[in-house]
Amino acid sequence: MAMERRAQRRIQSLYRHLSPQASDASSLLHPVHYVLGGVARNIADCMSKLGGKPFFISAVGHDMAGNRLLEHWRSTGCPIEGILQTQDITTAVVCCVLDPNGEVAAGVASFESIEKFLTAEWIQQFRYKISSAPVVMVDANLNDRALEASCRLAAGDNIPLWFEPVSVAKSKKIAPLVKYVTYVSPNEDELFAMADALSPGKLYCLSKRYKSQKNCPPESLIKMLKPAIILLLEKGVKIVVVTIGAQGVFLCSKEGSILTRTVVEKPQPLGVSSELHRLISPNCPSHKFHDVRQIEGTSHLFALQLPGLPASVKKLTGAGDCLVGATLASMCEGLNIIQAISVGIAAAKATVEADSNVPLTFDLIGVAGRFTWLRRLFMMDQCELLPASR
């Protein structure tokens, strides 16, 4: 109820901002856009537009939304065998109200179909696909049994697993799964929620302090986030990717060397590999960090800030998904996580400047060539090693 009241107040505030003269019972004249969405779908779509062929496992209905989603996925040339479509399913839909800055002011979501029909049994049918994947990504929209089945299948074949938290409430699903997770990609609020789920009450005071000081510089921000990040790392997560809005990303691990290694054991080139390496390697060389001291012990943290790129923002939805999608696509090319996140940041810039959740067209080479700021991002003097271990 408290969340519903907060959402109602935010909508009323936005309503008054858009039309000060209207009464609460009035409707507003404002553009309405239908766009393809869903966290995992956005990530997979981004990967496909960067040349990949991700195997997407989901569930949709024989309705307008489901038919449109499946038709689009079929047009990408990616496999559709993992997508369950039946008359019994009502396709998941979310209605978002955006404020003038492109932020989500409030939303109403219907995800019952994902929780009910995207089952552990359906996912287990694709055991072979999972076992041969270079990396597996799961989002927290799945029900608990489906999440556990996905994680166990990946772990059984030593496949790196990326956990995407989706929201503050759903991010807490990581608690029983954390031992399987290689990468996690929360924003600051999701980070504290996951830490609280793993160790209830331990960081409550710090979380409250952060909410009152969240617009502070990166050097101060990392100090506030450090206890939550370390808690996840101590529980077994190898790399924590914290998105910090326009300030970019904190890339964190307990050891610096893991960030410079090729993290996918069996890269699956997308067909642009040699050109991608030619563009990125000179500007974001792995050897730059080979001499970083490996920090041992649970009280230390290796944290790297990769700054965001200036953008002409239309809306912010989909930016985090495309950051993850482009990062995964780059990892599958054999890039290390620092290089891959750099490509992800460039893709996020393209996304906030587009009308759709995933830009209609881009590729890894296009991302690198289109934005002159990308070269600056790849230069290592723009990637700051923060004093988080002090």
mmCIF file of C-alpha atoms in Angstrom:
data_model
loop_
_atom_site.group_PDB
_atom_site.id
_atom_site.type_symbol
_atom_site.label_atom_id
_atom_site.label_comp_id
_atom_site.label_asym_id
_atom_site.label_seq_id
_atom_site.Cartn_x
_atom_site.Cartn_y
_atom_site.Cartn_z
ATOM 1 C CA MET A 1 0.000 0.000 0.000
ATOM 2 C CA ALA A 2 2.829 2.409 0.811
ATOM 3 C CA MET A 3 4.329 1.891 -2.645
ATOM 4 C CA GLU A 4 0.949 2.476 -4.262
ATOM 5 C CA ARG A 5 0.507 5.739 -2.340
ATOM 6 C CA ARG A 6 3.966 6.941 -3.362
ATOM 7 C CA ALA A 7 3.233 6.113 -6.995
ATOM 8 C CA GLN A 8 -0.085 7.936 -6.787
ATOM 9 C CA ARG A 9 1.590 11.041 -5.355
ATOM 10 C CA ARG A 10 4.249 11.002 -8.082
ATOM 11 C CA ILE A 11 1.602 10.721 -10.815
ATOM 12 C CA GLN A 12 -0.437 13.544 -9.261
ATOM 13 C CA SER A 13 2.677 15.711 -9.062
ATOM 14 C CA LEU A 14 3.540 14.989 -12.687
ATOM 15 C CA TYR A 15 -0.091 15.580 -13.676
ATOM 16 C CA ARG A 16 -0.044 19.046 -12.088
ATOM 17 C CA HIS A 17 3.295 19.795 -13.786
ATOM 18 C CA LEU A 18 2.001 18.867 -17.254
ATOM 19 C CA SER A 19 -1.372 20.548 -16.901
ATOM 20 C CA PRO A 20 -1.684 22.967 -13.952
ATOM 21 C CA GLN A 21 -5.223 23.949 -14.957
ATOM 22 C CA ALA A 22 -6.663 20.434 -15.200
ATOM 23 C CA SER A 23 -8.620 18.716 -12.462
ATOM 24 C CA ASP A 24 -7.533 15.316 -11.149
ATOM 25 C CA ALA A 25 -10.413 13.641 -12.957
ATOM 26 C CA SER A 26 -9.352 14.923 -16.373
ATOM 27 C CA SER A 27 -7.341 13.083 -18.971
ATOM 28 C CA LEU A 28 -4.282 14.727 -20.509
ATOM 29 C CA LEU A 29 -3.432 15.076 -24.163
ATOM 30 C CA HIS A 30 0.048 13.621 -24.472
ATOM 31 C CA PRO A 31 1.854 11.220 -26.840
ATOM 32 C CA VAL A 32 1.452 7.505 -26.122
ATOM 33 C CA HIS A 33 4.094 5.135 -27.490
ATOM 34 C CA TYR A 34 3.930 1.359 -27.874
ATOM 35 C CA VAL A 35 7.427 -0.117 -27.689
ATOM 36 C CA LEU A 36 8.858 -3.599 -27.383
ATOM 37 C CA GLY A 37 10.236 -4.184 -23.915
ATOM 38 C CA GLY A 38 11.109 -6.526 -21.089
ATOM 39 C CA VAL A 39 14.521 -6.577 -19.429
ATOM 40 C CA ALA A 40 15.792 -9.885 -20.850
ATOM 41 C CA ARG A 41 14.163 -9.173 -24.216
ATOM 42 C CA ASN A 42 15.854 -5.757 -24.429
ATOM 43 C CA ILE A 43 19.217 -7.312 -23.580
ATOM 44 C CA ALA A 44 18.790 -10.074 -26.159
ATOM 45 C CA ASP A 45 17.551 -7.607 -28.790
ATOM 46 C CA CYS A 46 20.578 -5.395 -28.192
ATOM 47 C CA MET A 47 22.896 -8.385 -28.603
ATOM 48 C CA SER A 48 21.184 -9.381 -31.861
ATOM 49 C CA LYS A 49 21.606 -5.862 -33.268
ATOM 50 C CA LEU A 50 25.296 -6.071 -32.451
ATOM 51 C CA GLY A 51 25.601 -9.215 -34.552
ATOM 52 C CA GLY A 52 24.908 -11.893 -31.943
ATOM 53 C CA LYS A 53 22.469 -14.790 -32.040
ATOM 54 C CA PRO A 54 21.356 -15.113 -28.414
ATOM 55 C CA PHE A 55 19.107 -18.017 -27.492
ATOM 56 C CA PHE A 56 16.165 -16.349 -25.743
ATOM 57 C CA ILE A 57 13.909 -18.305 -23.369
ATOM 58 C CA SER A 58 10.570 -16.666 -22.569
ATOM 59 C CA ALA A 59 6.773 -16.982 -22.748
ATOM 60 C CA VAL A 60 4.187 -14.924 -24.656
ATOM 61 C CA GLY A 61 0.519 -15.240 -25.530
ATOM 62 C CA HIS A 62 -1.488 -15.316 -28.748
ATOM 63 C CA ASP A 63 -2.454 -11.679 -28.253
ATOM 64 C CA MET A 64 -1.447 -8.357 -29.822
ATOM 65 C CA ALA A 65 1.611 -7.881 -27.625
ATOM 66 C CA GLY A 66 2.760 -11.493 -27.888
ATOM 67 C CA ASN A 67 2.362 -11.642 -31.665
ATOM 68 C CA ARG A 68 4.265 -8.390 -32.109
ATOM 69 C CA LEU A 69 7.105 -9.527 -29.857
ATOM 70 C CA LEU A 70 7.436 -12.903 -31.560
ATOM 71 C CA GLU A 71 7.215 -11.381 -35.035
ATOM 72 C CA HIS A 72 10.056 -9.007 -34.197
ATOM 73 C CA TRP A 73 12.201 -11.752 -32.704
ATOM 74 C CA ARG A 74 11.660 -13.926 -35.754
ATOM 75 C CA SER A 75 12.787 -11.010 -37.970
ATOM 76 C CA THR A 76 16.149 -10.884 -36.189
ATOM 77 C CA GLY A 77 17.029 -14.365 -37.416
ATOM 78 C CA CYS A 78 17.604 -15.522 -33.853
ATOM 79 C CA PRO A 79 16.225 -18.897 -32.690
ATOM 80 C CA ILE A 80 12.609 -18.839 -31.538
ATOM 81 C CA GLU A 81 12.434 -22.365 -30.084
ATOM 82 C CA GLY A 82 12.912 -21.052 -26.545
ATOM 83 C CA ILE A 83 9.828 -18.825 -26.672
ATOM 84 C CA LEU A 84 6.646 -20.523 -25.448
ATOM 85 C CA GLN A 85 3.438 -19.200 -27.038
ATOM 86 C CA THR A 86 0.017 -20.523 -26.044
ATOM 87 C CA GLN A 87 -3.574 -19.307 -25.832
ATOM 88 C CA ASP A 88 -3.463 -19.581 -22.039
ATOM 89 C CA ILE A 89 -0.828 -16.857 -21.683
ATOM 90 C CA THR A 90 -1.527 -13.151 -21.431
ATOM 91 C CA THR A 91 1.689 -11.482 -22.536
ATOM 92 C CA ALA A 92 3.503 -9.460 -19.883
ATOM 93 C CA VAL A 93 2.931 -5.707 -20.285
ATOM 94 C CA VAL A 94 4.079 -2.618 -18.412
ATOM 95 C CA CYS A 95 2.647 0.886 -18.694
ATOM 96 C CA CYS A 96 5.163 3.594 -17.752
ATOM 97 C CA VAL A 97 4.521 7.274 -17.131
ATOM 98 C CA LEU A 98 7.660 9.289 -17.894
ATOM 99 C CA ASP A 99 8.441 12.649 -16.331
ATOM 100 C CA PRO A 100 9.822 15.581 -18.401
ATOM 101 C CA ASN A 101 13.381 14.302 -17.830
ATOM 102 C CA GLY A 102 12.646 10.876 -19.304
ATOM 103 C CA GLU A 103 12.627 9.173 -15.903
ATOM 104 C CA VAL A 104 9.902 6.696 -14.986
ATOM 105 C CA ALA A 105 7.558 8.576 -12.657
ATOM 106 C CA ALA A 106 5.310 5.547 -12.113
ATOM 107 C CA GLY A 107 4.357 2.317 -13.796
ATOM 108 C CA VAL A 108 1.820 -0.486 -13.740
ATOM 109 C CA ALA A 109 3.181 -3.927 -14.613
ATOM 110 C CA SER A 110 1.514 -7.255 -15.340
ATOM 111 C CA PHE A 111 4.090 -10.064 -15.200
ATOM 112 C CA GLU A 112 1.956 -12.967 -14.013
ATOM 113 C CA SER A 113 2.504 -14.852 -17.269
ATOM 114 C CA ILE A 114 6.285 -14.893 -16.818
ATOM 115 C CA GLU A 115 6.007 -16.122 -13.240
ATOM 116 C CA LYS A 116 3.398 -18.762 -14.125
ATOM 117 C CA PHE A 117 4.446 -20.092 -17.528
ATOM 118 C CA LEU A 118 8.207 -19.553 -17.719
ATOM 119 C CA THR A 119 8.820 -22.569 -15.531
ATOM 120 C CA ALA A 120 11.850 -24.562 -14.457
ATOM 121 C CA GLU A 121 10.560 -27.451 -16.571
ATOM 122 C CA TRP A 122 10.396 -25.279 -19.709
ATOM 123 C CA ILE A 123 13.915 -23.945 -19.123
ATOM 124 C CA GLN A 124 15.353 -27.425 -18.493
ATOM 125 C CA GLN A 125 14.266 -28.479 -21.991
ATOM 126 C CA PHE A 126 17.087 -26.274 -23.272
ATOM 127 C CA ARG A 127 19.818 -27.762 -21.129
ATOM 128 C CA TYR A 128 22.045 -28.351 -24.154
ATOM 129 C CA LYS A 129 21.755 -24.723 -25.310
ATOM 130 C CA ILE A 130 22.660 -23.496 -21.834
ATOM 131 C CA SER A 131 25.585 -25.898 -21.480
ATOM 132 C CA SER A 132 27.111 -24.675 -24.755
ATOM 133 C CA ALA A 133 26.603 -20.945 -24.096
ATOM 134 C CA PRO A 134 29.606 -18.663 -23.490
ATOM 135 C CA VAL A 135 27.604 -16.882 -20.764
ATOM 136 C CA VAL A 136 24.081 -17.142 -19.301
ATOM 137 C CA MET A 137 22.022 -14.103 -18.279
ATOM 138 C CA VAL A 138 18.960 -14.363 -16.028
ATOM 139 C CA ASP A 139 16.706 -11.557 -14.874
ATOM 140 C CA ALA A 140 14.780 -11.447 -11.630
ATOM 141 C CA ASN A 141 11.363 -11.480 -13.324
ATOM 142 C CA LEU A 142 11.579 -15.289 -13.232
ATOM 143 C CA ASN A 143 9.949 -17.182 -10.387
ATOM 144 C CA ASP A 144 12.179 -18.694 -7.720
ATOM 145 C CA ARG A 145 12.187 -22.251 -9.122
ATOM 146 C CA ALA A 146 12.945 -21.057 -12.655
ATOM 147 C CA LEU A 147 15.794 -18.896 -11.395
ATOM 148 C CA GLU A 148 17.292 -21.747 -9.415
ATOM 149 C CA ALA A 149 16.997 -24.162 -12.353
ATOM 150 C CA SER A 150 18.739 -21.683 -14.664
ATOM 151 C CA CYS A 151 21.533 -21.072 -12.174
ATOM 152 C CA ARG A 152 22.074 -24.779 -11.502
ATOM 153 C CA LEU A 153 22.243 -25.599 -15.210
ATOM 154 C CA ALA A 154 24.846 -22.884 -15.790
ATOM 155 C CA ALA A 155 26.866 -23.887 -12.737
ATOM 156 C CA GLY A 156 26.809 -27.561 -13.756
ATOM 157 C CA ASP A 157 28.833 -26.725 -16.861
ATOM 158 C CA ASN A 158 30.885 -23.897 -15.319
ATOM 159 C CA ILE A 159 29.158 -21.274 -17.467
ATOM 160 C CA PRO A 160 29.523 -17.693 -16.150
ATOM 161 C CA LEU A 161 26.156 -16.369 -14.933
ATOM 162 C CA TRP A 162 24.997 -12.744 -15.102
ATOM 163 C CA PHE A 163 22.183 -11.784 -12.703
ATOM 164 C CA GLU A 164 20.151 -8.708 -13.697
ATOM 165 C CA PRO A 165 18.164 -7.450 -10.664
ATOM 166 C CA VAL A 166 15.302 -5.718 -12.614
ATOM 167 C CA SER A 167 13.994 -3.723 -9.615
ATOM 168 C CA VAL A 168 14.578 -3.046 -5.936
ATOM 169 C CA ALA A 169 11.910 -5.539 -4.865
ATOM 170 C CA LYS A 170 12.962 -8.317 -7.262
ATOM 171 C CA SER A 171 16.697 -7.826 -6.702
ATOM 172 C CA LYS A 172 16.297 -9.572 -3.342
ATOM 173 C CA LYS A 173 15.794 -12.868 -5.169
ATOM 174 C CA ILE A 174 19.562 -13.129 -5.343
ATOM 175 C CA ALA A 175 19.783 -14.307 -1.710
ATOM 176 C CA PRO A 176 19.473 -18.094 -2.291
ATOM 177 C CA LEU A 177 21.295 -17.901 -5.635
ATOM 178 C CA VAL A 178 24.321 -15.776 -4.846
ATOM 179 C CA LYS A 179 26.748 -18.717 -4.845
ATOM 180 C CA TYR A 180 26.009 -19.248 -8.547
ATOM 181 C CA VAL A 181 26.401 -15.611 -9.639
ATOM 182 C CA THR A 182 29.476 -14.429 -11.516
ATOM 183 C CA TYR A 183 28.279 -10.939 -12.471
ATOM 184 C CA VAL A 184 25.562 -8.715 -11.078
ATOM 185 C CA SER A 185 24.460 -5.336 -12.467
ATOM 186 C CA PRO A 186 22.448 -3.299 -9.916
ATOM 187 C CA ASN A 187 21.898 0.409 -9.614
ATOM 188 C CA GLU A 188 22.650 1.914 -6.207
ATOM 189 C CA ASP A 189 19.200 1.216 -4.714
ATOM 190 C CA GLU A 190 19.169 -2.380 -5.978
ATOM 191 C CA LEU A 191 22.671 -2.859 -4.568
ATOM 192 C CA PHE A 192 21.546 -1.967 -1.051
ATOM 193 C CA ALA A 193 18.411 -4.107 -1.417
ATOM 194 C CA MET A 194 20.487 -7.153 -2.384
ATOM 195 C CA ALA A 195 22.920 -6.540 0.463
ATOM 196 C CA ASP A 196 19.999 -6.307 2.879
ATOM 197 C CA ALA A 197 18.559 -9.570 1.557
ATOM 198 C CA LEU A 198 21.915 -11.277 2.120
ATOM 199 C CA SER A 199 22.468 -9.751 5.565
ATOM 200 C CA PRO A 200 19.203 -8.241 6.868
ATOM 201 C CA GLY A 201 19.530 -4.986 8.773
ATOM 202 C CA LYS A 202 23.324 -4.806 8.604
ATOM 203 C CA LEU A 203 23.468 -1.800 6.261
ATOM 204 C CA TYR A 204 20.168 -0.124 7.151
ATOM 205 C CA CYS A 205 21.722 3.065 8.545
ATOM 206 C CA LEU A 206 24.163 3.334 5.654
ATOM 207 C CA SER A 207 21.350 2.908 3.164
ATOM 208 C CA LYS A 208 19.391 5.756 4.746
ATOM 209 C CA ARG A 209 22.485 7.964 4.694
ATOM 210 C CA TYR A 210 23.090 7.165 1.038
ATOM 211 C CA LYS A 211 19.555 8.191 0.065
ATOM 212 C CA SER A 212 20.163 11.638 1.555
ATOM 213 C CA GLN A 213 23.563 12.043 -0.143
ATOM 214 C CA LYS A 214 23.212 10.085 -3.401
ATOM 215 C CA ASN A 215 24.214 13.007 -5.650
ATOM 216 C CA CYS A 216 27.720 13.201 -4.215
ATOM 217 C CA PRO A 217 30.959 12.873 -6.284
ATOM 218 C CA PRO A 218 32.127 9.365 -7.281
ATOM 219 C CA GLU A 219 34.932 9.365 -4.691
ATOM 220 C CA SER A 220 32.400 9.863 -1.898
ATOM 221 C CA LEU A 221 29.772 7.631 -3.471
ATOM 222 C CA ILE A 222 32.052 4.595 -3.684
ATOM 223 C CA LYS A 223 32.860 4.919 0.017
ATOM 224 C CA MET A 224 29.156 4.739 0.865
ATOM 225 C CA LEU A 225 28.525 1.838 -1.513
ATOM 226 C CA LYS A 226 31.665 -0.072 -0.510
ATOM 227 C CA PRO A 227 30.162 -2.128 2.385
ATOM 228 C CA ALA A 228 27.299 -3.362 0.197
ATOM 229 C CA ILE A 229 29.636 -4.189 -2.693
ATOM 230 C CA ILE A 230 32.047 -6.063 -0.427
ATOM 231 C CA LEU A 231 29.167 -8.043 1.079
ATOM 232 C CA LEU A 232 28.179 -9.317 -2.384
ATOM 233 C CA LEU A 233 31.793 -10.149 -3.227
ATOM 234 C CA GLU A 234 32.252 -12.012 0.055
ATOM 235 C CA LYS A 235 29.146 -14.072 -0.717
ATOM 236 C CA GLY A 236 30.727 -15.284 -3.947
ATOM 237 C CA VAL A 237 29.919 -12.773 -6.698
ATOM 238 C CA LYS A 238 33.057 -12.254 -8.799
ATOM 239 C CA ILE A 239 32.278 -8.878 -10.395
ATOM 240 C CA VAL A 240 29.782 -6.208 -9.324
ATOM 241 C CA VAL A 241 28.789 -3.686 -11.995
ATOM 242 C CA VAL A 242 27.067 -0.751 -10.262
ATOM 243 C CA THR A 243 25.328 1.662 -12.622
ATOM 244 C CA ILE A 244 25.410 5.236 -11.295
ATOM 245 C CA GLY A 245 23.346 7.111 -13.853
ATOM 246 C CA ALA A 246 25.064 9.861 -15.809
ATOM 247 C CA GLN A 247 28.263 9.283 -13.841
ATOM 248 C CA GLY A 248 28.709 5.915 -15.529
ATOM 249 C CA VAL A 249 29.629 2.627 -13.872
ATOM 250 C CA PHE A 250 31.595 1.308 -10.918
ATOM 251 C CA LEU A 251 33.316 -1.917 -11.902
ATOM 252 C CA CYS A 252 34.237 -3.799 -8.732
ATOM 253 C CA SER A 253 35.953 -7.024 -7.711
ATOM 254 C CA LYS A 254 38.178 -8.353 -4.931
ATOM 255 C CA GLU A 255 41.095 -8.679 -7.326
ATOM 256 C CA GLY A 256 42.174 -6.384 -10.113
ATOM 257 C CA SER A 257 43.490 -9.126 -12.380
ATOM 258 C CA ILE A 258 40.041 -10.615 -13.024
ATOM 259 C CA LEU A 259 39.024 -7.410 -14.804
ATOM 260 C CA THR A 260 41.782 -7.684 -17.412
ATOM 261 C CA ARG A 261 41.364 -11.351 -18.273
ATOM 262 C CA THR A 262 39.205 -12.671 -21.092
ATOM 263 C CA VAL A 263 36.216 -13.783 -19.059
ATOM 264 C CA VAL A 264 34.514 -16.003 -21.650
ATOM 265 C CA GLU A 265 36.461 -19.226 -22.057
ATOM 266 C CA LYS A 266 34.981 -20.038 -25.461
ATOM 267 C CA PRO A 267 34.326 -16.756 -27.302
ATOM 268 C CA GLN A 268 31.756 -16.932 -30.091
ATOM 269 C CA PRO A 269 32.745 -14.195 -32.566
ATOM 270 C CA LEU A 270 29.875 -12.189 -34.020
ATOM 271 C CA GLY A 271 31.556 -11.729 -37.380
ATOM 272 C CA VAL A 272 33.062 -8.327 -36.581
ATOM 273 C CA SER A 273 35.693 -9.579 -34.154
ATOM 274 C CA SER A 274 38.883 -8.488 -35.912
ATOM 275 C CA GLU A 275 37.547 -4.991 -36.624
ATOM 276 C CA LEU A 276 36.207 -4.667 -33.091
ATOM 277 C CA HIS A 277 39.579 -5.568 -31.612
ATOM 278 C CA ARG A 278 41.314 -3.187 -34.019
ATOM 279 C CA LEU A 279 39.117 -0.310 -32.850
ATOM 280 C CA ILE A 280 39.154 -0.999 -29.143
ATOM 281 C CA SER A 281 42.448 -2.615 -28.229
ATOM 282 C CA PRO A 282 44.738 0.373 -28.984
ATOM 283 C CA ASN A 283 42.523 2.702 -26.941
ATOM 284 C CA CYS A 284 41.587 0.336 -24.118
ATOM 285 C CA PRO A 285 44.572 -2.047 -23.864
ATOM 286 C CA SER A 286 44.420 -4.935 -21.417
ATOM 287 C CA HIS A 287 48.104 -4.618 -20.482
ATOM 288 C CA LYS A 288 47.398 -1.216 -18.913
ATOM 289 C CA PHE A 289 46.129 -3.036 -15.819
ATOM 290 C CA HIS A 290 48.337 -6.110 -15.809
ATOM 291 C CA ASP A 291 50.565 -4.506 -13.171
ATOM 292 C CA VAL A 292 47.715 -3.672 -10.807
ATOM 293 C CA ARG A 293 48.413 -5.123 -7.388
ATOM 294 C CA GLN A 294 46.169 -8.051 -6.578
ATOM 295 C CA ILE A 295 44.358 -7.138 -3.390
ATOM 296 C CA GLU A 296 43.758 -10.044 -1.066
ATOM 297 C CA GLY A 297 41.444 -10.233 1.928
ATOM 298 C CA THR A 298 37.779 -9.545 2.443
ATOM 299 C CA SER A 299 38.277 -5.991 3.700
ATOM 300 C CA HIS A 300 39.569 -4.675 0.366
ATOM 301 C CA LEU A 301 37.985 -3.698 -2.896
ATOM 302 C CA PHE A 302 39.232 -2.988 -6.397
ATOM 303 C CA ALA A 303 36.892 -0.351 -7.854
ATOM 304 C CA LEU A 304 37.151 1.290 -11.252
ATOM 305 C CA GLN A 305 34.906 4.104 -12.429
ATOM 306 C CA LEU A 306 34.138 4.198 -16.137
ATOM 307 C CA PRO A 307 32.442 7.560 -16.757
ATOM 308 C CA GLY A 308 29.234 8.013 -18.679
ATOM 309 C CA LEU A 309 29.077 9.804 -22.024
ATOM 310 C CA PRO A 310 27.285 13.137 -22.579
ATOM 311 C CA ALA A 311 23.929 12.518 -24.215
ATOM 312 C CA SER A 312 20.841 14.317 -25.510
ATOM 313 C CA VAL A 313 18.370 12.383 -23.387
ATOM 314 C CA LYS A 314 14.922 11.518 -24.741
ATOM 315 C CA LYS A 315 14.123 8.857 -22.159
ATOM 316 C CA LEU A 316 16.066 6.618 -19.790
ATOM 317 C CA THR A 317 14.184 3.339 -20.134
ATOM 318 C CA GLY A 318 16.244 0.588 -21.725
ATOM 319 C CA ALA A 319 19.620 2.240 -21.081
ATOM 320 C CA GLY A 320 20.689 -0.210 -18.393
ATOM 321 C CA ASP A 321 19.456 -3.150 -20.465
ATOM 322 C CA CYS A 322 21.478 -2.062 -23.499
ATOM 323 C CA LEU A 323 24.531 -1.505 -21.326
ATOM 324 C CA VAL A 324 24.271 -5.140 -20.246
ATOM 325 C CA GLY A 325 23.415 -6.373 -23.759
ATOM 326 C CA ALA A 326 26.370 -4.644 -25.401
ATOM 327 C CA THR A 327 28.657 -5.782 -22.583
ATOM 328 C CA LEU A 328 27.600 -9.401 -23.054
ATOM 329 C CA ALA A 329 27.975 -9.150 -26.839
ATOM 330 C CA SER A 330 31.494 -7.769 -26.381
ATOM 331 C CA MET A 331 32.405 -10.471 -23.874
ATOM 332 C CA CYS A 332 31.308 -13.071 -26.397
ATOM 333 C CA GLU A 333 33.800 -11.461 -28.786
ATOM 334 C CA GLY A 334 36.564 -12.245 -26.313
ATOM 335 C CA LEU A 335 36.991 -8.768 -24.815
ATOM 336 C CA ASN A 336 37.729 -8.372 -21.124
ATOM 337 C CA ILE A 337 35.146 -6.851 -18.807
ATOM 338 C CA ILE A 338 36.710 -3.357 -18.814
ATOM 339 C CA GLN A 339 36.603 -3.211 -22.604
ATOM 340 C CA ALA A 340 33.135 -4.750 -22.732
ATOM 341 C CA ILE A 341 31.641 -2.309 -20.221
ATOM 342 C CA SER A 342 33.155 0.553 -22.241
ATOM 343 C CA VAL A 343 31.211 -0.640 -25.297
ATOM 344 C CA GLY A 344 28.145 -1.023 -23.066
ATOM 345 C CA ILE A 345 28.370 2.608 -21.953
ATOM 346 C CA ALA A 346 28.477 3.728 -25.576
ATOM 347 C CA ALA A 347 25.404 1.590 -26.325
ATOM 348 C CA ALA A 348 23.591 3.113 -23.326
ATOM 349 C CA LYS A 349 24.253 6.582 -24.773
ATOM 350 C CA ALA A 350 22.674 5.507 -28.062
ATOM 351 C CA THR A 351 19.673 4.168 -26.172
ATOM 352 C CA VAL A 352 18.830 7.286 -24.164
ATOM 353 C CA GLU A 353 18.938 9.265 -27.402
ATOM 354 C CA ALA A 354 16.469 6.902 -29.130
ATOM 355 C CA ASP A 355 12.677 6.625 -28.886
ATOM 356 C CA SER A 356 12.642 2.840 -28.390
ATOM 357 C CA ASN A 357 14.007 0.706 -25.548
ATOM 358 C CA VAL A 358 16.638 -0.598 -27.964
ATOM 359 C CA PRO A 359 17.817 1.619 -30.858
ATOM 360 C CA LEU A 360 16.415 0.435 -34.159
ATOM 361 C CA THR A 361 19.882 -0.032 -35.605
ATOM 362 C CA PHE A 362 23.405 -0.113 -34.259
ATOM 363 C CA ASP A 363 26.359 -2.455 -34.236
ATOM 364 C CA LEU A 364 29.634 -2.651 -32.378
ATOM 365 C CA ILE A 365 31.513 -0.901 -35.172
ATOM 366 C CA GLY A 366 28.787 1.694 -35.558
ATOM 367 C CA VAL A 367 28.796 2.406 -31.839
ATOM 368 C CA ALA A 368 32.556 2.984 -31.955
ATOM 369 C CA GLY A 369 32.468 5.063 -35.122
ATOM 370 C CA ARG A 370 29.399 7.190 -34.429
ATOM 371 C CA PHE A 371 30.416 8.734 -31.119
ATOM 372 C CA THR A 372 33.600 10.767 -30.980
ATOM 373 C CA TRP A 373 33.391 10.627 -27.191
ATOM 374 C CA LEU A 374 33.913 6.871 -27.265
ATOM 375 C CA ARG A 375 37.625 7.261 -27.947
ATOM 376 C CA ARG A 376 37.917 9.444 -24.870
ATOM 377 C CA LEU A 377 36.109 6.816 -22.811
ATOM 378 C CA PHE A 378 38.450 4.074 -23.942
ATOM 379 C CA MET A 379 41.540 6.063 -22.937
ATOM 380 C CA MET A 380 42.652 4.645 -19.626
ATOM 381 C CA ASP A 381 43.274 8.039 -18.053
ATOM 382 C CA GLN A 382 39.488 8.496 -18.101
ATOM 383 C CA CYS A 383 38.970 5.306 -16.100
ATOM 384 C CA GLU A 384 39.703 6.216 -12.523
ATOM 385 C CA LEU A 385 40.958 3.681 -9.999
ATOM 386 C CA LEU A 386 39.105 4.851 -6.919
ATOM 387 C CA PRO A 387 40.630 4.658 -3.430
ATOM 388 C CA ALA A 388 37.904 2.329 -2.180
ATOM 389 C CA SER A 389 40.315 0.130 -0.211
ATOM 390 C CA ARG A 390 41.373 2.885 2.132
#
